[in-house]
Structure formats: C-alpha cells, structure tokens
Amino acid sequence: MSEAAGLPVGEFTGQTAQRIGRGSALGDTRPLLLVVNSGRDATYRGWTLQSMSQRYRLWLLSARPAEWELPYIVGQTFLDVLDGVEAAVAAAERLKEHGPIAGVVCYDEMRIVAAARLAERLGLPTATSAAVRSCHDKLLLRRHLGEVRSLPAADAAEACAAAARIGYPVIVKPRALAASEGVVKIDQPDQIEAGFGFATNAYANFGALATDDRGVLVEQYLDGPEVAVDAVVWRGRVRPAFISHKRQDLAPTFEETGHLVDAEDPLLRDAELLRVVQSAHTAAGFDHGVTHTEIRLTPDGPQLIELNARLGGDLITHVGLLATGIDLAAAAADVAADIEPDLTPRRRGVAAVRYLYPAYDLILEQVRIHHHLLPRHTWSVTPLAAPGTPLRRPPASFVKGRAALGYALADDVTTCQHALTELADAVEITGAPIPAAADPRPSRARR
C-alpha cells in the first residue's frame, strides 16, 4: 500500500479508498477533517469545500465516488454512515494510524446525527448526538420547548384531528427533511388528505434515510416574513454571523426562491429574536457547532420555525459571505477542530441570490442571459439546467425546477432588491410544455 502525506492509499479497513486531490502532497501539515457526505451538485456546496480546504485537509466519507470534490479532498472512503457508524469508526481508526484527525464536519441534513455519533465515538469535538437529533427531529425540539402547536400524525385522519385541535390554517410537513420539501399550507379540512400525502411522498426524494426519520407533523401556521439566523455555537453561546431574509412566492408550498443578507441588519441587535434563538439551542442541548435557525416575524413577535444543526443550505452562507465577509464554511471547519472562529465582519454591504423558474412546467430549450439588460449591481448569473432537462415548478418538484440563479450586490437593501428584479427580467427561459404530446411545437416562457 502506497502513501502520501502519511495517508493510506488503496484498500482501507474493508472499504476502497483512494488518494485524490491537490492536498495530498508530501509535507502537507494542515489538520485533517472527515467530511461526511458532500452532496451531488457543486453549484450549492462547491464553495463550501473550497473554503474548508484552504486550511484543512479533507477526507471524504461517501458512498458515491468523488467527482466535483476532487480538487478539495485528499482522499475518500466509500461508505454511507446511514448504514451504521461502525464501518466509519473503523475506517477513521485506521486513518488515525497515519496521523491525528482534528474533527468531523457534516452539512447533510440526513446524515448530521450519524456524523455526531461518529465524532462522539472518536472523541472529537461535537455537540452530543442527542442534541443534534433534537434539532433534526422537529417534533423532539417542540417537546423540549414545551410547545403544543406541533402534533404528529400517522395518517390523514390523525392529521385532520390535529388540525382541528390547532385551528386552521395549519402547516403539514415531514418530521425530518430539508429544503422545504413536502411543506404545505392547509386552509381547510378538505385539503388535509392531499396535504398529508404530499408531505409523506416527499420522503421518496431523499433516498436513504435513518429509520426514525419518517413521519408527518401538523403545525400552527405562523404569519409574517421568514428569516434565518446563521450562527456559531461556542461553549453553549450562540454567536450570530448574519441573518438572511427569505423570498417565498410559490404558495401554498414554502419553496425558497431567494435570500438576502444585510450586514447592517437591525435584527442582529433584536433582543427578543436573539432570545428565541438562544432558547431553542438551550432546549435542544446544542452547545458546539454551526446552526441555521429559521424564524417567523409574526405580529406577536419572533417565533421559532426550525433549528438546524448544520450550515444553512441553498447558498445562504455564500450570500452571507458576499455581504459581510464572514466565511461560515471556514468557521464550521474551525469549530469542528475545536478552534474558536473569527466572526469579525469584513464587509458592510447587502447581497442576495434569486432563483429563476419557468412560468410553467417545461422541457428546457434554453436559458438565455441578455447581458446588456443586466443591472450594474449584478454579481453573477448562472444557468442551473441543461437543454432537454424537465423543469417542474413546486409542488411538482423542489429545487430541481430552477432554471438559473443570479446574485446582486449593493450598498443598501432597496438597491439590491431592485437589481434582482431587473436581473430576473434579463433572463429568458424557453422550452416545450410538459406534457408536450398534444402540441409538439415549442412554446416560449419568459421570466
């Protein structure tokens, strides 16, 4: 078995491992982190691994062979922690024979509990797996908080009874998923059966799941804009890095169509909001890591939606970096290695991302960017789908229905929001409707 940078190459504790990536050169002294799963798409997580790899060697634990990850990792062990952490522990112990492991990092919602168990078994820095589980399981957190506005439902009849108890409108949602998949607003009883089926069917889009992840909740609907607080939790204290404002305009679903971060957001100094966030962490027992807390700003004050024990997804942390200069991906790596990160803002601007969808379900023909129409505050515009890709709007599909994304950077919120509107008008999405059998001629949709 050959080695590089003291790391094994070839057969590795019963799993095939390979040395890959730029960081495997001899003499590389960066600390080593285990990355539990990386995601299939570099669009949403490529910058995360790129940032972490600046100061750490990254060893990937994933059942899928690395592709886009190759420039950022020094090696890989082929396994899925959802199959049990024993194989991951054995692989890590073998790896430790060639040098210490500094920590475990995971931003995959479906695997964060298993990743915490792995870190516990290895004696590495982490919040307890029980605390992570309390964040991942939305019902558990409600119970820790002593709230009754979220009730489990085993079938549509139970969901109907729960909704009657809570009072309409309600939210029907999966108990432990991400990306707003399967989350829907229900206004009246005759919608419950369809809503329950919608939430249940969402699990099919997530492949492998832990056995106790399934289930459906019925919750009180909270009116008001939604924000997310992305933070580092160090020695039990929540340290907010930035706050993102969500755009959600595909009702009755809660698909997120954009995010905006203002480095000077007054909510960063809102004592009641910060109290709600800290209370959720305390109730869950989460005292070490990075978190993404979702809050509704209701007429009665800020109300907790969810507490996620991981980096925020959907490029929120990248938007935060553009607005504030705070690299929360690097901070997540530091915390995993038990190093207190620097959260000093280095920029004082406003940044936002907008996701662009076709006007209706279609087979994509082209995403055409009219560059001469782009506002000067455009940072970038990127197609997300190739010609020939079926694009279905929520509720038929989540995230995968996006055709393009665009960023805007400005000095103030109003200018940034105006730039996003102009940016969307500069992107043309064309294609043939789904189904196209009745009329094979392509029709055009523009946004």
C-alpha positions as MATLAB code, in Angstrom:
seq = 'MSEAAGLPVGEFTGQTAQRIGRGSALGDTRPLLLVVNSGRDATYRGWTLQSMSQRYRLWLLSARPAEWELPYIVGQTFLDVLDGVEAAVAAAERLKEHGPIAGVVCYDEMRIVAAARLAERLGLPTATSAAVRSCHDKLLLRRHLGEVRSLPAADAAEACAAAARIGYPVIVKPRALAASEGVVKIDQPDQIEAGFGFATNAYANFGALATDDRGVLVEQYLDGPEVAVDAVVWRGRVRPAFISHKRQDLAPTFEETGHLVDAEDPLLRDAELLRVVQSAHTAAGFDHGVTHTEIRLTPDGPQLIELNARLGGDLITHVGLLATGIDLAAAAADVAADIEPDLTPRRRGVAAVRYLYPAYDLILEQVRIHHHLLPRHTWSVTPLAAPGTPLRRPPASFVKGRAALGYALADDVTTCQHALTELADAVEITGAPIPAAADPRPSRARR';
ca = [
       0.000    0.000    0.000;
       1.465    3.346   -1.049;
       1.167    6.517    0.989;
       1.212   10.280    0.526;
       1.229   12.897    3.270;
       1.173    9.971    5.677;
      -2.275    8.884    4.474;
      -3.081    5.382    3.216;
      -3.999    4.669   -0.384;
      -5.730    1.537   -1.665;
      -7.607   -0.961    0.467;
      -8.764    0.755    3.626;
     -10.436   -1.049    6.541;
     -12.615   -3.146    4.308;
     -13.593   -0.223    2.088;
     -11.899    1.001   -1.068;
     -10.151    4.317   -0.513;
      -8.288    6.446   -2.987;
      -5.828    9.294   -2.697;
      -7.114   12.127   -4.809;
      -6.816   15.878   -4.924;
      -4.215   18.589   -4.723;
      -3.833   18.357   -0.940;
      -2.058   15.008   -0.876;
       1.434   16.337   -1.446;
       4.177   15.280    0.933;
       4.758   17.731    3.731;
       1.167   18.988    3.882;
       0.690   19.848    7.555;
      -2.870   21.118    7.508;
      -5.095   19.378   10.098;
      -7.274   16.570    8.768;
     -11.079   16.714    8.856;
     -13.528   13.966    7.987;
     -16.330   15.223    5.732;
     -19.493   13.135    5.997;
     -21.085   13.242    2.551;
     -20.672   16.188    0.226;
     -23.751   16.399   -1.992;
     -24.147   15.663   -5.666;
     -24.003   19.200   -7.008;
     -21.052   21.564   -6.854;
     -23.381   24.511   -7.519;
     -24.651   24.552   -3.959;
     -21.715   23.146   -1.965;
     -18.599   23.519   -4.096;
     -17.588   26.788   -2.475;
     -18.042   25.190    0.971;
     -15.401   22.509    0.393;
     -13.205   25.022   -1.408;
     -13.239   27.261    1.642;
     -12.643   24.462    4.149;
      -9.765   23.084    2.098;
      -7.806   26.324    2.423;
      -6.828   25.444    5.989;
      -7.703   21.754    6.314;
      -7.076   18.508    4.533;
     -10.453   16.939    3.822;
     -11.090   13.195    3.780;
     -14.483   12.325    2.339;
     -16.758    9.584    3.682;
     -19.280    8.947    0.929;
     -20.729    6.001   -0.980;
     -20.538    7.922   -4.269;
     -17.110    8.267   -5.915;
     -15.882   11.846   -5.722;
     -16.205   13.951   -8.864;
     -16.543   17.702   -8.344;
     -14.936   17.280   -4.924;
     -11.582   16.131   -6.344;
      -9.771   19.498   -6.179;
     -10.613   19.879   -2.491;
     -10.100   16.476   -0.866;
      -7.034   14.379   -0.146;
      -8.812   11.053   -0.022;
     -12.047    9.157    0.248;
     -13.508    6.115    1.962;
     -16.511    4.610    0.206;
     -19.231    4.153    2.812;
     -22.528    5.654    3.910;
     -22.801    6.460    7.606;
     -26.537    5.715    7.390;
     -25.587    2.054    7.046;
     -24.198    2.287   10.594;
     -21.327    4.234   12.088;
     -19.260    1.143   12.918;
     -17.648    0.990    9.479;
     -16.931    4.731    9.632;
     -15.374    4.376   13.084;
     -13.188    1.512   11.882;
     -12.121    3.489    8.819;
     -11.272    6.527   10.938;
      -9.287    4.455   13.434;
      -7.209    3.060   10.584;
      -6.696    6.560    9.245;
      -5.553    7.739   12.680;
      -2.626    5.319   12.462;
      -1.127    7.744    9.958;
      -1.800   10.921   11.929;
      -4.450   12.631   14.055;
      -7.936   13.550   12.900;
      -8.920   17.052   14.011;
     -12.684   16.759   13.637;
     -15.794   15.694   11.756;
     -17.831   18.076    9.633;
     -21.230   17.449    8.045;
     -23.728   19.731    6.316;
     -26.001   16.961    5.029;
     -29.279   17.106    6.983;
     -29.956   13.403    6.520;
     -26.574   12.440    8.000;
     -25.885   15.024   10.697;
     -26.998   12.748   13.527;
     -24.819    9.877   12.315;
     -21.911   12.311   11.891;
     -22.302   13.449   15.508;
     -22.306    9.818   16.635;
     -19.116    9.259   14.671;
     -17.450   12.273   16.311;
     -18.562   11.049   19.740;
     -17.117    7.598   19.118;
     -13.816    9.129   18.036;
     -13.669   11.539   20.977;
     -13.725   14.556   18.657;
     -15.387   17.950   19.261;
     -19.153   17.903   18.697;
     -22.491   18.674   20.218;
     -23.927   15.444   21.545;
     -25.707   13.236   19.048;
     -28.804   13.530   21.268;
     -28.715   17.322   20.879;
     -28.234   17.060   17.124;
     -31.120   14.608   16.996;
     -33.291   17.116   18.865;
     -32.602   19.658   16.129;
     -33.075   17.191   13.273;
     -36.367   15.821   14.615;
     -38.741   18.777   14.542;
     -41.169   17.178   16.973;
     -38.487   16.478   19.580;
     -37.465   20.132   19.682;
     -41.069   21.260   20.140;
     -41.406   18.887   23.057;
     -38.175   20.149   24.624;
     -39.575   23.659   24.346;
     -42.839   22.576   25.945;
     -44.880   23.663   22.919;
     -48.092   22.001   21.768;
     -48.571   23.734   18.438;
     -46.910   20.839   16.578;
     -48.598   17.425   16.586;
     -47.592   14.133   14.924;
     -49.995   12.385   12.559;
     -49.781    8.755   11.430;
     -52.440    9.137    8.746;
     -54.769   11.676    7.175;
     -57.440   11.129    9.837;
     -54.979   11.954   12.617;
     -53.784   14.944   10.621;
     -57.366   16.177   10.353;
     -57.889   15.774   14.098;
     -54.621   17.590   14.825;
     -55.581   20.459   12.531;
     -58.966   20.779   14.250;
     -57.221   20.948   17.610;
     -54.671   23.549   16.480;
     -57.025   25.579   14.292;
     -56.813   26.446   10.595;
     -54.755   27.396    8.722;
     -52.073   24.829    9.519;
     -48.800   23.601    8.094;
     -48.375   19.946    7.174;
     -44.713   18.953    6.924;
     -42.318   15.995    7.101;
     -40.883   15.392   10.545;
     -37.243   15.314    9.451;
     -36.412   16.581    5.969;
     -34.827   19.678    4.445;
     -35.191   22.234    1.621;
     -38.890   22.829    2.430;
     -39.754   19.592    0.624;
     -43.220   18.374    1.483;
     -44.141   21.504    3.473;
     -47.554   22.911    2.562;
     -50.120   25.311    3.981;
     -53.608   23.878    4.532;
     -56.538   26.292    4.835;
     -59.480   23.933    5.308;
     -60.318   20.309    6.185;
     -60.954   19.080    2.629;
     -57.268   19.786    1.809;
     -55.823   17.679    4.616;
     -55.745   14.306    2.849;
     -53.871   15.726   -0.145;
     -51.535   17.664    2.135;
     -50.737   14.584    4.193;
     -49.948   12.632    1.031;
     -47.785   15.485   -0.237;
     -45.709   15.520    2.964;
     -45.412   11.726    3.051;
     -44.373   11.438   -0.589;
     -41.541   13.915   -0.049;
     -39.509   11.200    1.646;
     -39.154    9.431   -1.688;
     -36.913   12.261   -2.931;
     -34.294   11.727   -0.227;
     -33.148    8.164   -0.943;
     -31.573    6.519    2.099;
     -32.998    7.662    5.419;
     -32.440    6.779    9.026;
     -35.243    4.505   10.193;
     -36.605    7.029   12.698;
     -36.652    9.989   10.290;
     -40.071    9.337    8.781;
     -43.278   10.910    9.970;
     -45.587   13.869    9.394;
     -46.348   16.863   11.605;
     -49.265   19.264   11.703;
     -48.284   22.689   12.996;
     -49.846   26.057   13.680;
     -49.414   28.413   10.747;
     -47.404   31.497   11.655;
     -47.975   34.594    9.558;
     -45.194   37.027    8.746;
     -41.876   37.204    6.897;
     -39.335   34.457    7.500;
     -35.678   34.950    8.354;
     -32.814   32.632    9.211;
     -30.094   33.220   11.774;
     -26.822   31.543   10.819;
     -24.556   31.241   13.807;
     -21.614   29.616   15.523;
     -22.328   27.990   18.863;
     -19.264   28.087   21.055;
     -19.235   26.847   24.649;
     -23.039   26.942   24.602;
     -23.317   30.579   23.491;
     -24.949   31.378   20.165;
     -22.914   33.893   18.149;
     -24.928   35.075   15.109;
     -22.874   35.697   11.987;
     -25.631   37.119    9.777;
     -29.379   36.990    9.159;
     -30.940   36.097    5.824;
     -34.372   37.169    4.630;
     -36.205   34.530    2.610;
     -38.218   35.049   -0.524;
     -41.143   32.581   -0.715;
     -43.628   33.245   -3.504;
     -44.736   29.802   -4.698;
     -47.654   29.243   -2.313;
     -49.049   27.031   -0.928;
     -45.562   25.500   -0.767;
     -42.617   27.100    1.016;
     -40.015   26.715   -1.706;
     -37.340   29.340   -1.117;
     -36.899   31.434   -4.241;
     -34.257   33.780   -2.907;
     -32.264   35.012    0.088;
     -30.971   38.456    1.094;
     -28.371   39.356    3.724;
     -27.749   42.870    5.027;
     -24.516   43.207    7.008;
     -26.120   46.037    8.991;
     -29.393   44.201    9.635;
     -31.030   45.697   12.754;
     -32.338   42.221   13.638;
     -28.803   41.360   14.697;
     -29.493   43.612   17.686;
     -33.078   42.483   18.316;
     -33.034   41.188   21.877;
     -36.267   39.181   21.586;
     -35.213   37.431   18.385;
     -31.832   36.548   19.871;
     -33.552   35.256   22.994;
     -35.759   32.939   20.918;
     -32.712   31.617   19.074;
     -30.681   31.050   22.233;
     -33.634   29.391   23.985;
     -34.038   26.901   21.156;
     -30.369   25.918   21.372;
     -30.534   25.611   25.134;
     -33.672   23.460   24.967;
     -32.050   21.145   22.429;
     -28.838   20.977   24.438;
     -26.854   22.062   21.376;
     -23.629   23.701   22.578;
     -20.992   23.222   19.867;
     -21.159   23.694   16.104;
     -22.792   25.840   13.452;
     -26.550   26.235   13.159;
     -29.241   27.607   10.873;
     -32.302   28.800   12.836;
     -35.488   29.678   10.950;
     -37.758   32.318   12.494;
     -41.104   33.869   11.557;
     -41.507   37.532   12.407;
     -45.158   37.440   13.482;
     -47.331   40.289   14.808;
     -46.800   38.726   18.254;
     -43.020   38.720   17.911;
     -40.407   36.301   16.554;
     -41.454   32.637   16.612;
     -39.266   29.592   16.055;
     -39.856   27.508   12.924;
     -36.858   25.160   12.953;
     -33.374   24.763   14.376;
     -30.948   23.024   12.029;
     -27.669   21.694   13.427;
     -25.620   22.443   10.326;
     -24.622   25.082    7.825;
     -27.555   26.661    6.042;
     -28.186   25.375    2.542;
     -29.411   26.988   -0.659;
     -26.281   29.193   -0.911;
     -27.351   31.251    2.109;
     -23.922   31.079    3.698;
     -22.353   32.174    0.408;
     -24.684   35.181    0.277;
     -23.659   35.921    3.862;
     -20.004   35.814    2.847;
     -20.600   38.252   -0.010;
     -22.450   40.699    2.247;
     -20.352   40.513    5.413;
     -17.044   38.849    4.568;
     -17.757   36.230    7.263;
     -16.897   32.787    5.912;
     -19.187   30.469    7.834;
     -17.905   27.419    5.942;
     -14.419   28.106    7.258;
     -15.933   28.735   10.687;
     -17.680   25.350   10.595;
     -14.340   23.678    9.890;
     -12.672   25.579   12.731;
     -15.389   24.645   15.219;
     -15.155   21.003   14.146;
     -11.458   21.195   15.013;
     -12.250   22.912   18.357;
     -10.867   26.265   17.250;
     -12.923   29.356   18.021;
     -13.563   31.060   14.678;
     -13.215   34.727   13.859;
     -16.651   36.186   13.067;
     -15.490   39.762   12.524;
     -17.370   41.336    9.563;
     -15.034   42.435    6.784;
     -17.668   43.929    4.514;
     -20.669   46.167    5.172;
     -22.910   45.550    2.181;
     -26.068   43.818    1.012;
     -26.060   40.636   -1.066;
     -28.836   38.445   -2.417;
     -29.439   35.402   -4.575;
     -32.574   34.890   -6.678;
     -33.633   31.576   -8.196;
     -35.386   31.763  -11.554;
     -38.094   29.307  -12.625;
     -40.000   28.822  -15.859;
     -43.515   30.257  -15.924;
     -44.865   26.710  -16.218;
     -43.577   23.115  -16.317;
     -41.485   22.564  -19.431;
     -38.683   20.680  -21.143;
     -35.916   23.259  -21.182;
     -34.822   24.528  -24.551;
     -32.557   27.375  -23.476;
     -31.615   29.714  -20.673;
     -30.646   32.907  -22.457;
     -28.990   35.681  -20.492;
     -29.429   39.117  -22.057;
     -26.222   40.590  -20.683;
     -26.953   44.093  -21.955;
     -30.060   44.151  -19.729;
     -28.322   43.068  -16.535;
     -28.165   45.816  -13.885;
     -24.767   47.065  -12.804;
     -25.214   45.539   -9.360;
     -25.274   42.021  -10.828;
     -22.514   39.874   -9.372;
     -23.162   36.759  -11.474;
     -25.868   34.839  -13.336;
     -25.598   31.086  -13.801;
     -27.816   28.587  -15.663;
     -28.709   25.630  -13.439;
     -30.193   23.261  -16.011;
     -29.052   21.958  -19.393;
     -31.214   21.911  -22.527;
     -33.534   18.921  -22.514;
     -33.997   18.947  -18.732;
     -37.578   18.661  -17.467;
     -38.265   21.611  -15.144;
     -41.327   21.341  -12.914;
     -42.407   24.098  -10.580;
     -43.394   23.366   -6.993;
     -45.304   21.426   -5.840;
     -44.346   19.000   -8.628;
     -40.646   19.463   -7.839;
     -38.483   21.333   -5.349;
     -35.133   22.976   -6.145;
     -34.751   20.848   -9.300;
     -37.279   23.075  -11.035;
     -34.881   26.009  -11.052;
     -33.546   27.173  -14.391;
     -30.968   29.743  -13.278;
     -29.700   31.774  -10.357;
     -28.422   35.287  -10.065;
     -26.596   37.287   -7.398;
     -26.788   41.008   -6.746;
     -24.503   43.121   -4.552;
     -25.302   46.656   -3.388;
     -24.822   49.142   -0.583;
     -28.442   49.082    0.584;
     -31.437   46.750    0.596;
     -33.644   48.767   -1.771;
     -30.984   48.933   -4.479;
     -30.228   45.239   -4.112;
     -33.891   44.229   -4.399;
     -34.388   46.458   -7.428;
     -31.334   44.892   -9.068;
     -32.781   41.414   -8.522;
     -35.975   42.408  -10.348;
     -34.001   43.767  -13.290;
     -31.775   40.682  -13.239;
     -34.792   38.362  -13.493;
     -36.130   40.369  -16.444;
     -32.808   39.861  -18.243;
     -33.065   36.065  -18.203;
     -35.194   34.289  -20.808;
     -36.279   30.684  -20.213;
     -37.706   28.819  -23.208;
     -38.989   25.317  -23.700;
     -41.811   22.946  -24.597;
     -44.616   22.492  -22.063;
     -44.993   19.248  -20.108;
     -46.749   17.180  -21.390;
     -45.847   18.133  -24.955;
     -47.695   15.313  -26.779;
     -50.755   17.409  -27.637;
     -48.702   20.135  -29.303;
     -45.109   19.248  -30.253;
     -44.292   22.802  -31.254;
     -42.142   24.528  -28.640;
     -43.759   27.417  -26.875;
     -41.923   30.138  -25.057;
     -41.983   31.234  -21.464;
     -40.113   34.272  -20.316;
     -39.162   35.461  -16.880;
];
